Coordinates of C-alpha atoms in Angstrom, one line a residue:
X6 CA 161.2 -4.9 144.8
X7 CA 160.9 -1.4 146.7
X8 CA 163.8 -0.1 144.2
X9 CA 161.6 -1.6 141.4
X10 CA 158.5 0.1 142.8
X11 CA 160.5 3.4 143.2
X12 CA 161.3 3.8 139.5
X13 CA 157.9 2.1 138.5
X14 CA 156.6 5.5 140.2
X15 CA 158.9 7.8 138.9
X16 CA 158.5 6.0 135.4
X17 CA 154.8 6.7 136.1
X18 CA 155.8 10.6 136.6
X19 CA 157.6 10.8 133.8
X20 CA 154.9 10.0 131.8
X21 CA 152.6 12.1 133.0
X22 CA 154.6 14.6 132.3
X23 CA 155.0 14.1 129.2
X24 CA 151.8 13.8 128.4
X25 CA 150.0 15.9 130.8
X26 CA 151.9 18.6 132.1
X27 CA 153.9 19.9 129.2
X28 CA 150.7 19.9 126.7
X29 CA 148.8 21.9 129.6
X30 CA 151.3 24.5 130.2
X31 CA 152.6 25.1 127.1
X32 CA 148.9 25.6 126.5
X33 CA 148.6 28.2 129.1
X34 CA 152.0 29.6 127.6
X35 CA 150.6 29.6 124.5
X36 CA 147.0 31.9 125.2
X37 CA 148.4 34.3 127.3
X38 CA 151.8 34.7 125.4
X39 CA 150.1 35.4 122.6
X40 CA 147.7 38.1 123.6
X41 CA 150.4 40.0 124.9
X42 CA 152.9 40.1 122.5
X43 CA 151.0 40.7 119.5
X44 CA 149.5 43.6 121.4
X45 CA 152.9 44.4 121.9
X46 CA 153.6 44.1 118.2
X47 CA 150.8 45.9 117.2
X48 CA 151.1 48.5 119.4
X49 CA 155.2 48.9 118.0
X50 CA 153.7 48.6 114.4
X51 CA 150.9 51.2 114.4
X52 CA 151.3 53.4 117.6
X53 CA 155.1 54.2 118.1
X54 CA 156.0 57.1 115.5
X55 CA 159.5 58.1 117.0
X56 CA 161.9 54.4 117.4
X57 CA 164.9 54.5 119.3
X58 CA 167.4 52.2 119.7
X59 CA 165.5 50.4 122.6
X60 CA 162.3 50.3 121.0
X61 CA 164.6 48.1 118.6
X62 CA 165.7 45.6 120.6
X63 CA 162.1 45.3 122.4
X64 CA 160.5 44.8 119.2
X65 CA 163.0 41.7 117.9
X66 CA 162.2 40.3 120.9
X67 CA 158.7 40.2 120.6
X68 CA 159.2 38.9 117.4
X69 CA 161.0 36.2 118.7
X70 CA 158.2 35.8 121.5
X71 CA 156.2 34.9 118.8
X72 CA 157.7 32.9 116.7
X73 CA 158.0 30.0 119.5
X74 CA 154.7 30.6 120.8
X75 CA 153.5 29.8 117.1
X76 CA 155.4 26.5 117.6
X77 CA 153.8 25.4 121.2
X78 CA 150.5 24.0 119.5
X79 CA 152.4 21.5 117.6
X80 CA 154.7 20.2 120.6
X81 CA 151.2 19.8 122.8
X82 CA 150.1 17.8 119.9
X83 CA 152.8 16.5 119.9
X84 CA 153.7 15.6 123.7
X85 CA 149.6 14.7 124.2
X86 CA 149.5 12.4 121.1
X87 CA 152.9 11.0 120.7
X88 CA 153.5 11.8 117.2
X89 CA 155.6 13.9 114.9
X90 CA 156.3 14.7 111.7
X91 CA 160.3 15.0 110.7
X92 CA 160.2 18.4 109.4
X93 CA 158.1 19.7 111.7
X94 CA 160.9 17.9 115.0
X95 CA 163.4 20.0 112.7
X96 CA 161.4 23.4 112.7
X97 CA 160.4 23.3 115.8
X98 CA 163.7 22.0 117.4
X99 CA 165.2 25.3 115.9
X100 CA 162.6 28.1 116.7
X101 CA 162.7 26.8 120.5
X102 CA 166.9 27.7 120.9
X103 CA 166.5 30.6 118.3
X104 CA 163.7 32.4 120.6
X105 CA 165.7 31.4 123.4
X106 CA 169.3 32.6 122.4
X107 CA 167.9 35.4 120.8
X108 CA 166.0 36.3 123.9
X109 CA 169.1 35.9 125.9
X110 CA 170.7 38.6 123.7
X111 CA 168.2 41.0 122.9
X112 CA 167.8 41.3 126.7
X113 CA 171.4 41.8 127.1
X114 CA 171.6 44.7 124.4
X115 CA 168.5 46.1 126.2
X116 CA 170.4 46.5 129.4
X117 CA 173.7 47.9 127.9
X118 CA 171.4 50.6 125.9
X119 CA 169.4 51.2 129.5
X120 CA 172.9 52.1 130.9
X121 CA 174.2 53.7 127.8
X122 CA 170.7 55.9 128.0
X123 CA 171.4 56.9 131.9
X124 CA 175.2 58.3 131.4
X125 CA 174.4 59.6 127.7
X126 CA 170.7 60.9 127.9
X127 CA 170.5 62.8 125.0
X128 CA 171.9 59.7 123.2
X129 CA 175.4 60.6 122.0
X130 CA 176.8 57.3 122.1
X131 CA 177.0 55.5 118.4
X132 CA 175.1 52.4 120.2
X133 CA 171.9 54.5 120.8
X134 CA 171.6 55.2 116.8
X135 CA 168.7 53.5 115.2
X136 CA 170.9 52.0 112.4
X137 CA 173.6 50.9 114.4
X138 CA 170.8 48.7 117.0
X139 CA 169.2 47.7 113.4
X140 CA 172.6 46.2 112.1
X141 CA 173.2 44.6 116.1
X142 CA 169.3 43.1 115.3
X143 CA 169.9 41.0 112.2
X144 CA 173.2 40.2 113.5
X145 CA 172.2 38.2 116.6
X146 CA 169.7 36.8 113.9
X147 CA 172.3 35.3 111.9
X148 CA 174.8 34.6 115.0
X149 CA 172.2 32.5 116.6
X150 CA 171.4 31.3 113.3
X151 CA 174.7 29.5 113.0
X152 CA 175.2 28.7 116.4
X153 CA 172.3 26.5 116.7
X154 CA 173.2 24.7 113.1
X155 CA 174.5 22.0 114.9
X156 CA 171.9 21.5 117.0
X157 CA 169.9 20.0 113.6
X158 CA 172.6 17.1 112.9
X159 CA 171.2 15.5 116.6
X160 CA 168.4 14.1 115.5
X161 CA 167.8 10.6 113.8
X162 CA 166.1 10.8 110.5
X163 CA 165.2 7.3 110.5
X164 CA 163.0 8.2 113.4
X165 CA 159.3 10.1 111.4
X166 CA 157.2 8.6 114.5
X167 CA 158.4 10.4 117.4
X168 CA 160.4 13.7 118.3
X169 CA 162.7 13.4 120.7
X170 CA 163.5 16.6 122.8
X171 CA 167.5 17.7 121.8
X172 CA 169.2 16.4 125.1
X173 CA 167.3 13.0 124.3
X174 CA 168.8 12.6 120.4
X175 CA 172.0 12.0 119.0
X176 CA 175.2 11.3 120.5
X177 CA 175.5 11.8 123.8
X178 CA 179.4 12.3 123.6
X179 CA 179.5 15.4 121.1
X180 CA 175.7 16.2 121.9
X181 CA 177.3 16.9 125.3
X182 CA 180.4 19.1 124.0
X183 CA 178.2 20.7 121.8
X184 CA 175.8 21.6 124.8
X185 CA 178.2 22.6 127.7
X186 CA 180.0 25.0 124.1
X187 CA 176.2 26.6 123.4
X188 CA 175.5 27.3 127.2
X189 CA 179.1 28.6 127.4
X190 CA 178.3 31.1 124.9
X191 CA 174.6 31.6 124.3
X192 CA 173.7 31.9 128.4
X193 CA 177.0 32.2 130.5
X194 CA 178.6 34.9 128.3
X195 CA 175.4 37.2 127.9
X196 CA 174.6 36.3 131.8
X197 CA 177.7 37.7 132.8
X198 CA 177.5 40.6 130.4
X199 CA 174.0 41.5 131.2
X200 CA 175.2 41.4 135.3
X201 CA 178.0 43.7 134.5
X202 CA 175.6 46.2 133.1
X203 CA 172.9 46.1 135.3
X204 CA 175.6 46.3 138.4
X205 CA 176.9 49.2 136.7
X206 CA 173.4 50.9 136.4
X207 CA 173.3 50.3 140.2
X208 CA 176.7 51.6 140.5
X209 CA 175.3 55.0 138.5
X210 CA 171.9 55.0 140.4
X211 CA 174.0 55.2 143.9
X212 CA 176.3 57.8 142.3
X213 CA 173.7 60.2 140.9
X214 CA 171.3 59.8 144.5
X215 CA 174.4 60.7 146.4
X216 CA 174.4 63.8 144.1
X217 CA 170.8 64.8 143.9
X218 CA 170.0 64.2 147.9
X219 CA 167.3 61.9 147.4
X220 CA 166.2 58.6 145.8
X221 CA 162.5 59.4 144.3
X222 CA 163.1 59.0 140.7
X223 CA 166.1 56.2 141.1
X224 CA 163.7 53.7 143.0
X225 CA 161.9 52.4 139.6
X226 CA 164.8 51.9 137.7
X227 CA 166.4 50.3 140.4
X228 CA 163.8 47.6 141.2
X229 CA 163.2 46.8 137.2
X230 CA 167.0 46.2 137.2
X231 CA 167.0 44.0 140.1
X232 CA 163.4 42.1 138.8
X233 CA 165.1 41.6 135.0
X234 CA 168.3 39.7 136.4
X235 CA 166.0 37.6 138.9
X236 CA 164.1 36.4 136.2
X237 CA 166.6 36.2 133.6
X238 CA 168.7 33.8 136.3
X239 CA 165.7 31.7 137.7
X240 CA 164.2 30.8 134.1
X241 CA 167.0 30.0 132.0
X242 CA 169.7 28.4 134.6
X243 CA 167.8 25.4 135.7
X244 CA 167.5 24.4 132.3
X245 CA 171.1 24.6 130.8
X246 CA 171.8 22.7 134.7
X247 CA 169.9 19.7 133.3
X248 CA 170.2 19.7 129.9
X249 CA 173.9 18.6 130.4
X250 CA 173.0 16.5 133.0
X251 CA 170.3 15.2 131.3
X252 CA 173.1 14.6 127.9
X253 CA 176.0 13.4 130.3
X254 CA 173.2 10.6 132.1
X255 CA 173.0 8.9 128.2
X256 CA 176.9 8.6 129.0
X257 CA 178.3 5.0 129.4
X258 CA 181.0 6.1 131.5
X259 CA 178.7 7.5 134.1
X260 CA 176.1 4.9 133.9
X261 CA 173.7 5.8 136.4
X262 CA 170.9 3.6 137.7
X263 CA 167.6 3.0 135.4
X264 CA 165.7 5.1 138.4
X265 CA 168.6 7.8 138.4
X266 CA 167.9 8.1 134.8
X267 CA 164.5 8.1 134.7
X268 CA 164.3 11.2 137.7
X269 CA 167.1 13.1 135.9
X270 CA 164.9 13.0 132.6
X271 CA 161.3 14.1 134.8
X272 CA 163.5 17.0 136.2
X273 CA 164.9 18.1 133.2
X274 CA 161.1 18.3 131.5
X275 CA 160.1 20.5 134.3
X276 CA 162.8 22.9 133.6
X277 CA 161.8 23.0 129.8
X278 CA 158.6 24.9 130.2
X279 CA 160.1 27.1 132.8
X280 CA 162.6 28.4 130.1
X281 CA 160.0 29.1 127.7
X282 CA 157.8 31.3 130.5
X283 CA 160.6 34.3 129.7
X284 CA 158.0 34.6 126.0
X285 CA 155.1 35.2 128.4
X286 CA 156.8 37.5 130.7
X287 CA 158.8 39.5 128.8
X288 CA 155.3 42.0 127.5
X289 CA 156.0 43.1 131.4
X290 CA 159.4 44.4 129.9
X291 CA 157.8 46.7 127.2
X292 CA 155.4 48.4 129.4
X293 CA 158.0 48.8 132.2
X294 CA 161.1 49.7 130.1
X295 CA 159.7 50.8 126.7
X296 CA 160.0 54.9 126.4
X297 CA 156.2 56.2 127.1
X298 CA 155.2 52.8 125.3
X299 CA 152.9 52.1 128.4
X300 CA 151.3 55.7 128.2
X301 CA 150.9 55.1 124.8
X302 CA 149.2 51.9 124.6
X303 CA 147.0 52.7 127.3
X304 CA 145.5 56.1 125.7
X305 CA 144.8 53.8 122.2
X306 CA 143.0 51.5 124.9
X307 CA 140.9 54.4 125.7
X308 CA 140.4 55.8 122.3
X309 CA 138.9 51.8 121.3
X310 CA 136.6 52.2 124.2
X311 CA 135.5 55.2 123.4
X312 CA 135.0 54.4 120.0
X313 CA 133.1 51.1 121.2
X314 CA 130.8 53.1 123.4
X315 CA 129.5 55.3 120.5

């Protein structure tokens, strides 16, 4: 009875978060994603004359930012009503990984140009070339594009009621080879690239104190390194963690209990939103990281105001 009680509870949890806590953050997601990257957009669109290769990057992945956030209204419909069209479960399931893959690269082009712009500041490297970070652009476009094709076979068509989250569809057996392949690649790979850049910008920022006699104009840099690769770890590793897990629970080899099942699948929604934050915080990235593109979108702040006041 107290096992049966346990579960009952944790079956209880389960659904409310389903139905309560992913509608209500991705809500919150949602309003203040929004407002911040289509600033962001419309500050890259109308204010920024001279683009560099950065400014590239930065822009793709606000576009990214934006194209899940346009798809978090339908999954709170979705998770708060418990209904969803086909299509829409197909859409949907793809502009979720696409903003997240793409995320995960754009951020780790942005830190190989951030070193590339420290040991070649007056951008001599074929890397920091506007063309060149256009062609790297619409390539992680299409290579994400194809990676995540797979990713649309796990779903049952014979199911136009409900939309099961990706770990929850499908086969668990290739689901799960597909999975621990797409985290291999899309997350572990970049991770580990992005940690080798960032470690040699500290590397560089150590090297060129040592040489200058002081550490005034390295502090900045140094912290915005340190901040990206917290983030970039703490939001997107506890999801790939329990996505397989969550996959590999489905299993009839492992088998676990009906309550070991049940708290695997409550801990893996609460890493789904946490993933999805990175589209909210990543504005912070622009202002912090974007060349003068802080300066410059607070002076057309200014000029509104002024205008207003007239």
């Amino acid at each position: 009875m107290d096992q049966n009680e346990t579960c009952n509870k944790w079956l209880g949890i389960e659904d409310a978060l389903e139905k309560y806590f992913l509608p209500t953050i991705y809500s919150i997601e949602f309003v203040i994603g929004i407002l911040g990257n289509v600033a962001v957009v419309l500050g890259y669109l109308f204010c920024l004359k001279n683009w560099k290769s950065g400014n590239i990057y930065l822009f793709n992945l606000s576009l990214s930012d934006l194209t899940l956030l346009c798809t978090l209204p339908i999954l709170v419909r979705q998770y708060a009503i418990g209904e969803g069209a086909y299509i829409l479960c197909i859409s949907n399931r793809y502009l979720l990984h696409a903003n997240l893959y793409t995320s995960i690269l754009f951020l780790t082009f942005i830190s190989i140009d951030r070193y590339l712009l420290m040991k070649y500041p007056f951008r001599e490297h074929f890397l920091q070339k506007k063309e060149v970070s256009a062609l790297i652009s619409v390539a992680i476009w299409i290579w994400v594009t194809l990676e995540l094709l797979p990713i649309l076979f796990f779903l049952d068509p014979n199911d136009s009621t409900t939309c099961n989250d990706y770990a929850s569809s499908g086969d668990p057996k290739l689901n799960l080879i597909y999975s621990v392949c797409l985290t291999f690649l899309g997350f572990l790979i970049p991770l580990f690239v992005m940690c080798f850049f960032y470690l040699k910008i500290v590397l560089f920022l150590k090297e060129r104190s040592r040489q200058l006699s002081t550490s005034l104009p390295l502090e900045k840099p140094l912290n915005l390194v340190i901040m990206a690769v917290v983030i970039f770890s703490v939001l997107f590793t506890p999801y790939h963690i329990m996505r397989n897990v969550r996959i590999a629970s489905r299993l009839e080899v492992w088998e676990p209990t009906r309550c070991g099942k049940i708290i695997i699948k409550s801990f893996y929604i609460m890493t789904r939103p946490l993933a999805f934050l990175n589209s909210v915080i990543n504005p912070l990235f622009y202002f912090l990281m974007g060349d003068h593109f802080r300066e410059m979108m607070i002076n057309q702040v200014r000029i509104i105001f002024k205008f207003i006041r007239r």
